[in-house]
CSV table of C-alpha atoms in Angstrom, one decimal:
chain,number,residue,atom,x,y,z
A,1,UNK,CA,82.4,98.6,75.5
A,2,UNK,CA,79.8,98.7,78.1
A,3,UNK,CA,78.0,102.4,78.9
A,4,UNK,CA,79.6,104.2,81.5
A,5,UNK,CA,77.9,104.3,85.0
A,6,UNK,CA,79.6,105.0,87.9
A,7,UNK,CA,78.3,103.6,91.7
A,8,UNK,CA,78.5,106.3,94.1
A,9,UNK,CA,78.4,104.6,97.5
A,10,UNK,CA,76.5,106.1,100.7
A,11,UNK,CA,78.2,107.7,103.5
A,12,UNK,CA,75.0,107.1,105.9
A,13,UNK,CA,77.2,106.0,109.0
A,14,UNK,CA,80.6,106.9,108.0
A,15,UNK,CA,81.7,106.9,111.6
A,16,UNK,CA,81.3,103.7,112.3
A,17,UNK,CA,82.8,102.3,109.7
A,18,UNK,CA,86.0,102.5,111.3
A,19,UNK,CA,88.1,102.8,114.7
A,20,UNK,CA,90.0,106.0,114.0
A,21,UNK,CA,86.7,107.8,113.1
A,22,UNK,CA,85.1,106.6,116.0
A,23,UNK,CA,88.0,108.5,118.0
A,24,UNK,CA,87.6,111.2,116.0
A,25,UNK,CA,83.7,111.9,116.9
A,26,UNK,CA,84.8,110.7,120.7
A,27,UNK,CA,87.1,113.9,120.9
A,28,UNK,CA,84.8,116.3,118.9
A,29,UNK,CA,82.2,114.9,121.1
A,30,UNK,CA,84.4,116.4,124.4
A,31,UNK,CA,83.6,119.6,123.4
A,32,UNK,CA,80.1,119.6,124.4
A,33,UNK,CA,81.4,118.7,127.9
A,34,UNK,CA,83.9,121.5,127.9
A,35,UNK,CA,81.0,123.8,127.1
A,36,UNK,CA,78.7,122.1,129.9
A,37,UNK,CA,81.5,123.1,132.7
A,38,UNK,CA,82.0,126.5,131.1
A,39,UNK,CA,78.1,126.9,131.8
A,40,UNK,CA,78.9,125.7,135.5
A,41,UNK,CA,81.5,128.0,136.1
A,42,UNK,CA,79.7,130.7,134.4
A,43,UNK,CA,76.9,130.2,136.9
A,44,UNK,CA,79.5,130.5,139.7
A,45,UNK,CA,80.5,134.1,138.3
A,46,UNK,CA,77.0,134.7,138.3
A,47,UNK,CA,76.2,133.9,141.5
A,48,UNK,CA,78.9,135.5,143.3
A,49,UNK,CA,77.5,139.2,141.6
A,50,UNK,CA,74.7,138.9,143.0
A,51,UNK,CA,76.4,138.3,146.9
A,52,UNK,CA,77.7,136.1,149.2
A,53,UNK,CA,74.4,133.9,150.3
A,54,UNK,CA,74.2,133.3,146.2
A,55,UNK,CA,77.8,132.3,145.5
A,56,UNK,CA,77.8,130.3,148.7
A,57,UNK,CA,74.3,128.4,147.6
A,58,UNK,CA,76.0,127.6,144.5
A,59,UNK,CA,79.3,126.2,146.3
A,60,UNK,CA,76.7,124.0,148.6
A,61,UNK,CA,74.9,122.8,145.2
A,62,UNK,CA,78.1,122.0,143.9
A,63,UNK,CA,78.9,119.4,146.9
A,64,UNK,CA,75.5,117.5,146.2
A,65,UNK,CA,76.1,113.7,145.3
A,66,UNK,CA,74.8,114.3,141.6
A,67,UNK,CA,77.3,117.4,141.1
A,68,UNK,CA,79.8,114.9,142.1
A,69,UNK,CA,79.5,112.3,140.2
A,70,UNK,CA,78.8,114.8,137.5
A,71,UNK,CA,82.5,116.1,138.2
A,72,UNK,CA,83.9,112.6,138.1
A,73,UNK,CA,82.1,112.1,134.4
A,74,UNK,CA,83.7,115.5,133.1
A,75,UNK,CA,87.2,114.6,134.8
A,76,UNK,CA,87.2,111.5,133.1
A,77,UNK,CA,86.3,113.4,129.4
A,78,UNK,CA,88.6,115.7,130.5
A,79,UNK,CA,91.5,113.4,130.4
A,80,UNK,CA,90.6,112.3,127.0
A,81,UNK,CA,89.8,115.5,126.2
A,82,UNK,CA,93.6,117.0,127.1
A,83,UNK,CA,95.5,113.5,125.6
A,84,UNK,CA,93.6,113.6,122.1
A,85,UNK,CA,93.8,117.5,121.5
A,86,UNK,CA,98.1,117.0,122.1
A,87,UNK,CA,98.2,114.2,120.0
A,88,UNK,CA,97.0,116.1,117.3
A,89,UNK,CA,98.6,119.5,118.0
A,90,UNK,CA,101.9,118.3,115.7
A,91,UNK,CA,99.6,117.6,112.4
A,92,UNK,CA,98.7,121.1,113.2
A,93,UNK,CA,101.6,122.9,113.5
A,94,UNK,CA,104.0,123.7,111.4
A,95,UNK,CA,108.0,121.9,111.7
A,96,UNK,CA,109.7,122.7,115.1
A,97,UNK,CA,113.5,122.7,114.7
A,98,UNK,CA,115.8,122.8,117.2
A,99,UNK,CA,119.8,122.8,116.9
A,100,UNK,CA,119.0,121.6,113.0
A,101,UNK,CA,116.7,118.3,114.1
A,102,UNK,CA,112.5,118.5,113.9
A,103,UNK,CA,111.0,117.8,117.2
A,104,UNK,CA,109.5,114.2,116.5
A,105,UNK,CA,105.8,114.3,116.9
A,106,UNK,CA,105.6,112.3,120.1
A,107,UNK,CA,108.0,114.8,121.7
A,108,UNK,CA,105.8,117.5,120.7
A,109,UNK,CA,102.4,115.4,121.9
A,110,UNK,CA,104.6,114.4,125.4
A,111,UNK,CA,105.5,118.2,125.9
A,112,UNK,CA,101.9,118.9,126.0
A,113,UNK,CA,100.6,116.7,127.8
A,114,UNK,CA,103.5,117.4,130.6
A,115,UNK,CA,102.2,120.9,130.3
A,116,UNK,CA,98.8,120.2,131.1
A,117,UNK,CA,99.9,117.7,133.8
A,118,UNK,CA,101.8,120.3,135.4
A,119,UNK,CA,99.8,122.6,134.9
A,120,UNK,CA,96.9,120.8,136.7
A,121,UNK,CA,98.6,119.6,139.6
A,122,UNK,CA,100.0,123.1,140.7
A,123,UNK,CA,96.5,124.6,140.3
A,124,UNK,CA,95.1,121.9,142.6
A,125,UNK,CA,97.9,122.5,145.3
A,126,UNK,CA,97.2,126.1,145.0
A,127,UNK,CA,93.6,125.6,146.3
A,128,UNK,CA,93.8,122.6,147.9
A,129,UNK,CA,94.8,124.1,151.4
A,130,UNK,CA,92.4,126.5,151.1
A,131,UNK,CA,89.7,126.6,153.7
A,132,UNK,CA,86.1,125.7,152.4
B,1,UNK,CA,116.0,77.7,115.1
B,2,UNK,CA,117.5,75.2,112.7
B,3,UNK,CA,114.0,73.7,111.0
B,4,UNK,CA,113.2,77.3,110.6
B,5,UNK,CA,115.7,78.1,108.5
B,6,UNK,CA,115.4,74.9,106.4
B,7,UNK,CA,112.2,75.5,105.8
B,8,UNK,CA,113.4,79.3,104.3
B,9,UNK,CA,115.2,77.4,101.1
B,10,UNK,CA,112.8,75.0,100.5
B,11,UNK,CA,109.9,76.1,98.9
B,12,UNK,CA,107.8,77.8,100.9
B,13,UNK,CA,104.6,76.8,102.5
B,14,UNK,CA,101.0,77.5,100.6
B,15,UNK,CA,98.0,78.6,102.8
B,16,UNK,CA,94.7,79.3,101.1
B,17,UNK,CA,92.4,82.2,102.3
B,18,UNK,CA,89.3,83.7,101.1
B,19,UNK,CA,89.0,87.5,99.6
B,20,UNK,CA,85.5,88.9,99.5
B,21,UNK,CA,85.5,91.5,96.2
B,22,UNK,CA,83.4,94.2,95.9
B,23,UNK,CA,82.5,93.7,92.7
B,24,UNK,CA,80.5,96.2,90.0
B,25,UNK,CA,80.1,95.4,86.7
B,26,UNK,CA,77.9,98.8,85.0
B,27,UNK,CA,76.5,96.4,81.9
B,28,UNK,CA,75.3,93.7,84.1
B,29,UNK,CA,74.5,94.9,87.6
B,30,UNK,CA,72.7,98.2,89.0
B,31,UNK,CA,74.6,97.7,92.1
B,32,UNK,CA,77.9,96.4,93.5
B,33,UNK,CA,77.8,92.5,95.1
B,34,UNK,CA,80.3,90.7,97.3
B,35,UNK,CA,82.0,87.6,95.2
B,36,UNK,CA,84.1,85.3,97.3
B,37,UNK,CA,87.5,83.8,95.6
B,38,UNK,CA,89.4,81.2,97.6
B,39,UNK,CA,93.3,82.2,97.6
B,40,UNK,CA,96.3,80.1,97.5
B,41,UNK,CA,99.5,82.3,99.0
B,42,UNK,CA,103.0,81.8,100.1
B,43,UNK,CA,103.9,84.5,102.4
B,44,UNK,CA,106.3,86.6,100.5
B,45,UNK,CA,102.7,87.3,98.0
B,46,UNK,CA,101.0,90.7,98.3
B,47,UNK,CA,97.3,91.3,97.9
B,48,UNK,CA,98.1,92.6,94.5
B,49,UNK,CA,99.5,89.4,93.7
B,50,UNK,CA,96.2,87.8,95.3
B,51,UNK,CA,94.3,89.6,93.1
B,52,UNK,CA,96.6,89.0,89.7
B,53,UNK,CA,96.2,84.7,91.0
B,54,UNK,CA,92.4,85.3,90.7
B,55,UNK,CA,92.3,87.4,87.6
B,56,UNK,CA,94.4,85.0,85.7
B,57,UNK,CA,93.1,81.7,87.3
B,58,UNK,CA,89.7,82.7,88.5
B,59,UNK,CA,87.5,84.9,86.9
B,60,UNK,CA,89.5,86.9,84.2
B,61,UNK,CA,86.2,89.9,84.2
B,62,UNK,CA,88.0,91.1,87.4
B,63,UNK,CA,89.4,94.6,87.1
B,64,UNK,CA,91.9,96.6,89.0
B,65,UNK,CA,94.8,99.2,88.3
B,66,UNK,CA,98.4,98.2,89.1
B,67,UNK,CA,101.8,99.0,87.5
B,68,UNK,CA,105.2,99.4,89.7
B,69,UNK,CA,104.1,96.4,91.9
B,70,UNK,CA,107.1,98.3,94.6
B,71,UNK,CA,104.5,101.7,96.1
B,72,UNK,CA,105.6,104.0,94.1
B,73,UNK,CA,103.2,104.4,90.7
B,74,UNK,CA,100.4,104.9,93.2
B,75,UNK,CA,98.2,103.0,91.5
B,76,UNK,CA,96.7,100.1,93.3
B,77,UNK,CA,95.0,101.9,96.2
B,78,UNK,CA,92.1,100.0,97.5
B,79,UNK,CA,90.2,99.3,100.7
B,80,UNK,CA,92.0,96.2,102.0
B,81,UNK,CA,89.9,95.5,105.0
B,82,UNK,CA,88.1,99.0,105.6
B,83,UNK,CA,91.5,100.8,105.7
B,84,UNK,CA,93.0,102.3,102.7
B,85,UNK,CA,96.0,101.0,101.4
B,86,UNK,CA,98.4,100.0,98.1
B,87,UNK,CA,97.7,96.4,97.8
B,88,UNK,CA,101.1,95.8,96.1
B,89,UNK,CA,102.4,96.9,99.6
B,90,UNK,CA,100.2,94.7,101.9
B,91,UNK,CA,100.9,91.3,102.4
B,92,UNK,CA,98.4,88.3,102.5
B,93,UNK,CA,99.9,86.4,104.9
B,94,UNK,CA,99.0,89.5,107.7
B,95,UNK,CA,94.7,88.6,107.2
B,96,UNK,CA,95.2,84.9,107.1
B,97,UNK,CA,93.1,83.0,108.1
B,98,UNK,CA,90.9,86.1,106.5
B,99,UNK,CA,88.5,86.3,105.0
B,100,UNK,CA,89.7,89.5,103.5
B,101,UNK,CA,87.7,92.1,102.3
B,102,UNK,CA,89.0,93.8,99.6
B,103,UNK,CA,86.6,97.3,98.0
B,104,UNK,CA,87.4,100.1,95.9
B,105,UNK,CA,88.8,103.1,97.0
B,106,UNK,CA,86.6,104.7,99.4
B,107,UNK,CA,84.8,108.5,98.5
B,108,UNK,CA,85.2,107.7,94.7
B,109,UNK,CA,82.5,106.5,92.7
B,110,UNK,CA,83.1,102.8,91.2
B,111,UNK,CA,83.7,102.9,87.6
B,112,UNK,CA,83.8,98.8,87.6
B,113,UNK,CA,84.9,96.6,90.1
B,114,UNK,CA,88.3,97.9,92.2
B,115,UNK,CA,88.6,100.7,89.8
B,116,UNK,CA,87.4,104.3,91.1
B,117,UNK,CA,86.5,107.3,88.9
B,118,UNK,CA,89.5,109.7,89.9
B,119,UNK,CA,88.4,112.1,87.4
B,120,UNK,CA,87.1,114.9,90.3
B,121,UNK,CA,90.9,114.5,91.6
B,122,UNK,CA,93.0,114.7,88.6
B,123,UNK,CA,90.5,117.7,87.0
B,124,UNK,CA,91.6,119.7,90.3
B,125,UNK,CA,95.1,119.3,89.8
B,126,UNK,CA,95.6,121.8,87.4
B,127,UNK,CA,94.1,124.4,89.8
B,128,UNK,CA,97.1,124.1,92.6
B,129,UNK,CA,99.4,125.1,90.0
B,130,UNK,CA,101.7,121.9,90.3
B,131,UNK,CA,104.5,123.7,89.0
B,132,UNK,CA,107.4,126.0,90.1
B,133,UNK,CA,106.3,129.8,88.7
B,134,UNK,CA,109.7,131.3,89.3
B,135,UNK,CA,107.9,134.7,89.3
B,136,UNK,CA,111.4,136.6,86.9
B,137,UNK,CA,112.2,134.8,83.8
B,138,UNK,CA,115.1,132.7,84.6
B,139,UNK,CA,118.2,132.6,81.5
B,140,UNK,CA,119.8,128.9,81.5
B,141,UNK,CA,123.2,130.7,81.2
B,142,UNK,CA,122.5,131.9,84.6
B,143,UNK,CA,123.3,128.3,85.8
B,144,UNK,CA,121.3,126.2,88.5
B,145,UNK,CA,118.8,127.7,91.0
B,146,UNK,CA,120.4,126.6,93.9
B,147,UNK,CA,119.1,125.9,97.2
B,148,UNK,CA,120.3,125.4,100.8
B,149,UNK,CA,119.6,122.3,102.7
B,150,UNK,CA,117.5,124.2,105.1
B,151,UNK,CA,115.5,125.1,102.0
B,152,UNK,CA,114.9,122.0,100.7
B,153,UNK,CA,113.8,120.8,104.1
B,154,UNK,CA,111.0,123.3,103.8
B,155,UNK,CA,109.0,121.2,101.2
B,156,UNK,CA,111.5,117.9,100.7
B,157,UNK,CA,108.8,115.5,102.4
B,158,UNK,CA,105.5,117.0,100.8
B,159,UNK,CA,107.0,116.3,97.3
B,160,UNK,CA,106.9,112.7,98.4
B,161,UNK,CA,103.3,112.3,97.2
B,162,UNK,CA,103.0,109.9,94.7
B,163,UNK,CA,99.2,110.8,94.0
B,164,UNK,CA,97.7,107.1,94.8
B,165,UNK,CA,94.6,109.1,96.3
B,166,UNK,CA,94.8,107.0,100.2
B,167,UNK,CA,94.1,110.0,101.8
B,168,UNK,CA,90.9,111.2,100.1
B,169,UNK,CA,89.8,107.4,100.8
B,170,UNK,CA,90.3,108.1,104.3
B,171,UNK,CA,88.9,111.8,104.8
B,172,UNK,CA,85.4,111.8,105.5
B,173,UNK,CA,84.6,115.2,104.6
B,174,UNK,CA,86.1,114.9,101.0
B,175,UNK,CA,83.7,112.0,101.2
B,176,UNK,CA,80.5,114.3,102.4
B,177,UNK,CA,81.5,116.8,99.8
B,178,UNK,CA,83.8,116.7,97.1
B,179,UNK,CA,84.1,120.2,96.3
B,180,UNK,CA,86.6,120.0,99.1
B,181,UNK,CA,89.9,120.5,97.8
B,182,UNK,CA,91.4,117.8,99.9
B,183,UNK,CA,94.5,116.5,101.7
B,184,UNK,CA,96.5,115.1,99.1
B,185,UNK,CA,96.4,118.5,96.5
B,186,UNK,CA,96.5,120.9,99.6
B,187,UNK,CA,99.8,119.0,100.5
B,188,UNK,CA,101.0,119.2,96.8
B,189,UNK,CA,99.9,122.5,96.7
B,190,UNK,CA,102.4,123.2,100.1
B,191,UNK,CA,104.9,121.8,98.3
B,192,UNK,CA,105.5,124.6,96.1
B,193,UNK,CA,104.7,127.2,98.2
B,194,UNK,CA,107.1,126.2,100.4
B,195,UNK,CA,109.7,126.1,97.9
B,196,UNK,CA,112.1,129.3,97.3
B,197,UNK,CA,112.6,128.9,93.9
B,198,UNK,CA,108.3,130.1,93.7
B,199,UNK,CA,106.7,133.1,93.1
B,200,UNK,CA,103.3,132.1,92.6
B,201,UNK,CA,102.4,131.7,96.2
B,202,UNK,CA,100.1,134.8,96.2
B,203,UNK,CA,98.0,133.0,93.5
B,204,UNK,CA,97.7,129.1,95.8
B,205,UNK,CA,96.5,130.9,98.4
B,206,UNK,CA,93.0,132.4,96.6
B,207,UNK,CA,92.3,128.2,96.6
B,208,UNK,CA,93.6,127.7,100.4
B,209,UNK,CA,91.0,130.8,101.7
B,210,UNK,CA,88.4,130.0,99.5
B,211,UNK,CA,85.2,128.0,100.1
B,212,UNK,CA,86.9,124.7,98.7
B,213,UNK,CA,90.0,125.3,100.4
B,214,UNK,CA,91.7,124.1,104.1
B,215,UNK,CA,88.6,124.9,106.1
B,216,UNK,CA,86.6,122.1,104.6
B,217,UNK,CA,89.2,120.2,106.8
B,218,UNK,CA,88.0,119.5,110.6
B,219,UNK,CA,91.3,117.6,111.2
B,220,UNK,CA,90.5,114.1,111.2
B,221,UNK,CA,94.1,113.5,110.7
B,222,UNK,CA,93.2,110.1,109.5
B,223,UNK,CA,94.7,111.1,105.9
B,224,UNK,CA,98.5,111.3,107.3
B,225,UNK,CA,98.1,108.0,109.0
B,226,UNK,CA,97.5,106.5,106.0
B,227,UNK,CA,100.0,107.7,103.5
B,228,UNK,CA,102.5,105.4,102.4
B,229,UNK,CA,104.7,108.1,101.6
B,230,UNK,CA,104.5,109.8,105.5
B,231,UNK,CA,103.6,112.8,103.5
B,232,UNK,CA,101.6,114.2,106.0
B,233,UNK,CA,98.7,115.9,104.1
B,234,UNK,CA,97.3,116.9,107.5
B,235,UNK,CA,100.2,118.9,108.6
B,236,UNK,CA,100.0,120.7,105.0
B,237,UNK,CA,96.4,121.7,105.7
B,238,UNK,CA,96.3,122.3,109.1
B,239,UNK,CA,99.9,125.0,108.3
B,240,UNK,CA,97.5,126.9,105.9
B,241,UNK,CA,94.9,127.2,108.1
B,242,UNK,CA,97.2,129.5,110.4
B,243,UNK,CA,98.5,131.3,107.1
B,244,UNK,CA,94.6,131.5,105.9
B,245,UNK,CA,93.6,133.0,109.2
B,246,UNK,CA,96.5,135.1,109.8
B,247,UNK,CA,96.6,136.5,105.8
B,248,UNK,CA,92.5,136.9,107.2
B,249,UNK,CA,93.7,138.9,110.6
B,250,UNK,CA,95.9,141.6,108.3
B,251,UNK,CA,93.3,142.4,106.0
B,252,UNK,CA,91.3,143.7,109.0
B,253,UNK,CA,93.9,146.0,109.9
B,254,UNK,CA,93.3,149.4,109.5
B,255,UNK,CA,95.3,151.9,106.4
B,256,UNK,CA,95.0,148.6,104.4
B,257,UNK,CA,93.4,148.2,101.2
C-alpha cells in the first residue's frame, strides 16, 4: 500500500467559485454602503450644531448632481441590502410557532420585507409634504 | 402522449456523456489531474452509478466511498459540478449533454481520488458529546423517558443528520480554518441540547462560546442549502449565537460570580 499523502487544495478565490458565495460577499459588501450614508447623515448632525447657515450648506450639497446620483447608487444597494438581510433572518432565528404550526421561512423572509416596505413608505409620506 | 409511454416499457434510451474526475493518486502524482471518461446512461442511473460503470468497465484504480446507494449512509458526498452533493442522489441525465465535473469533497484534503481525509471531522465528534447525559441516573424499572410531541419538535429535525460532511464542503470558513467547529457538529451538538431528556447542556456550551465554537460562523447559510437531510445546520448555529451572547450578557451582570 502506497504512503499516505493527503492533497490539501487552495482556497485562493473561494468566492468565485460559486454563485451563492458571490451573493454572499454582495451582501457583506452592503455594509460598507450602509456605513458610507451613516457618515452622511452623521455630517448632517454635525452640521446642524454648529447653526443654521451650516446645516442648510449641507442640505444645498446634498441636492448637487453627484449627491444624487450618489443617492440613487445607495438606494439601489439598499434594496438588496433590506431583501438579503430577511432572507436570512429565519436561519438565524430560532422556530416561530403559532397555533402549533412553524412559520415557514418565506413567511418569515415576506413579513420582513413587508415591514421594511411599510416602514419606508410611511417615512417618505411623513416628509414628503414638508416644505424644503 | 401515447409514444411516450411506449417508450417507458421498452428499454429505455442510452445517451453517453463525459465526466471529468479529479483524480489523485499519492504513489504516482504530486498533484491531482483532470481524467475524462465517456459515460453511457439511461436516465433512471445516478452519478454514483456513473462512477461504479467506469470503475468496473473503465479504469478499475478509480476510488470513491459508497454504501446505501438510497442518501442515507452519507457516504458518497462529492463535488458534482462545484456544488456539493450525494452522488447516489443526483441523477445523470440532469448534466447531459455535460461534461460533468465530478471532485472530491471540497475543504477536506484528498486522500486519493474522490475520497477525502474526514479524519479532522470524525476526531471532533467525540467533543460535542453525541450522547444523551441524563444528568440523575436513570433505573430501567422506572420505565421509558417519555416525551411530549412539543418536545420532540424541539430537536426532531436536527437528529436528521446523517454525517455525509455536505455542509463543511460548502462553508468557506471551515474551509479557511478548520479549527472551526462547523455546521454539521454544531447542529448535532443542538440536537441534544435541545432534547429534555439532557443534562449536559452546561458542558456543550464551553464548545459553542469558545474560540472554535459558533462565531467562526459569519452566516453564509450555504451549508442548510445543501443538506439533503433539510437539517438546517445554519439555523443550529446561528440559535447558539443568541444563547452564546445572551449566557455572555448575564455574566456581566452585577452580584454574579
Amino acid at each position: 500500500m502506497a504512503a499516505r499523502r493527503p492533497y490539501v487544495r487552495p482556497m485562493d478565490g473561494w468566492w468565485r467559485r460559486d454563485r451563492f458565495f458571490l451573493k454572499y460577499m454582495a451582501r457583506e459588501l452592503t455594509a460598507f454602503f450602509v456605513v458610507a450614508y451613516a457618515l452622511v447623515l452623521l455630517a448632517g448632525v454635525i452640521r446642524l450644531s454648529q447653526g443654521r447657515g451650516a446645516f442648510e450648506g449641507w442640505l444645498d450639497g446634498l441636492r448637487s448632481g453627484w449627491s444624487v446620483a450618489l443617492h440613487l447608487v445607495l438606494l439601489a444597494v439598499f434594496l438588496f441590502h433590506t431583501y438579503s438581510w430577511f432572507s436570512i433572518m429565519p436561519k438565524t432565528m430560532p422556530p416561530l410557532v403559532v397555533s402549533g404550526h412553524r412559520v415557514p421561512a418565506w413567511a418569515i423572509t415576506a413579513a420582513g420585507l413587508a415591514c421594511a416596505g411599510v416602514a419606508s413608505i410611511a417615512l417618505f409620506l411623513a416628509f414628503a409634504g414638508r416644505p424644503r | 402522449m401515447h409514444a411516450r409511454s411506449n417508450k417507458v416499457s421498452s428499454t429505455p434510451e442510452t445517451r453517453t456523456i463525459a465526466v471529468e474526475v479529479l483524480r489523485y493518486q499519492p504513489g504516482d502524482a504530486t498533484t491531482p489531474y483532470v481524467e475524462r471518461f465517456d459515460v453511457p446512461f439511461t436516465d433512471d442511473m445516478s452519478v454514483l452509478q456513473g462512477l461504479q460503470h467506469i470503475k468496473d468497465r473503465l479504469d478499475g484504480s478509480l476510488t470513491f466511498r459508497w454504501s446505501c446507494r438510497m442518501a442515507i449512509c452519507g457516504s458518497c458526498g462529492m463535488m458534482i459540478d462545484g456544488v456539493p452533493r450525494l452522488a447516489c442522489h443526483t441523477f445523470l441525465r440532469d448534466f447531459w449533454p455535460g461534461p460533468l465535473r465530478v471532485e472530491a469533497l471540497a475543504h477536506f484534503p484528498i486522500e486519493r481520488d474522490l475520497v477525502v481525509d474526514a479524519s479532522d471531522f470524525i476526531d471532533k465528534l467525540p467533543r460535542i458529546k453525541p450522547w444523551l447525559e441524563p444528568g440523575v441516573p436513570l433505573r430501567v424499572r422506572a420505565g421509558e423517558h417519555l416525551q411530549t410531541p412539543a418536545q420532540l419538535a424541539r430537536y426532531e429535525s436536527f437528529s436528521h443528520c446523517i454525517n455525509c460532511l455536505l455542509c463543511y464542503a460548502a462553508c468557506p470558513q471551515y474551509g479557511l480554518d478548520n479549527s472551526f467547529l462547523g455546521p454539521g457538529l454544531t447542529a448535532l451538538l443542538h440536537r441534544y441540547n435541545s432534547d429534555s431528556r439532557d443534562a449536559a447542556r452546561a458542558e456543550r456550551m464551553e464548545l459553542v462560546d469558545s474560540e472554535e465554537g459558533v462565531w467562526g460562523c459569519t452566516a453564509v447559510g450555504y451549508c442548510s442549502e445543501v443538506c439533503p437531510k433539510h437539517v438546517d445546520p445554519a439555523n443550529a448555529v446561528n440559535q447558539n449565537k443568541t444563547a452564546s451572547a445572551l449566557s455572555w450578557l448575564v455574566r456581566l451582570l452585577p452580584g454574579r460570580a
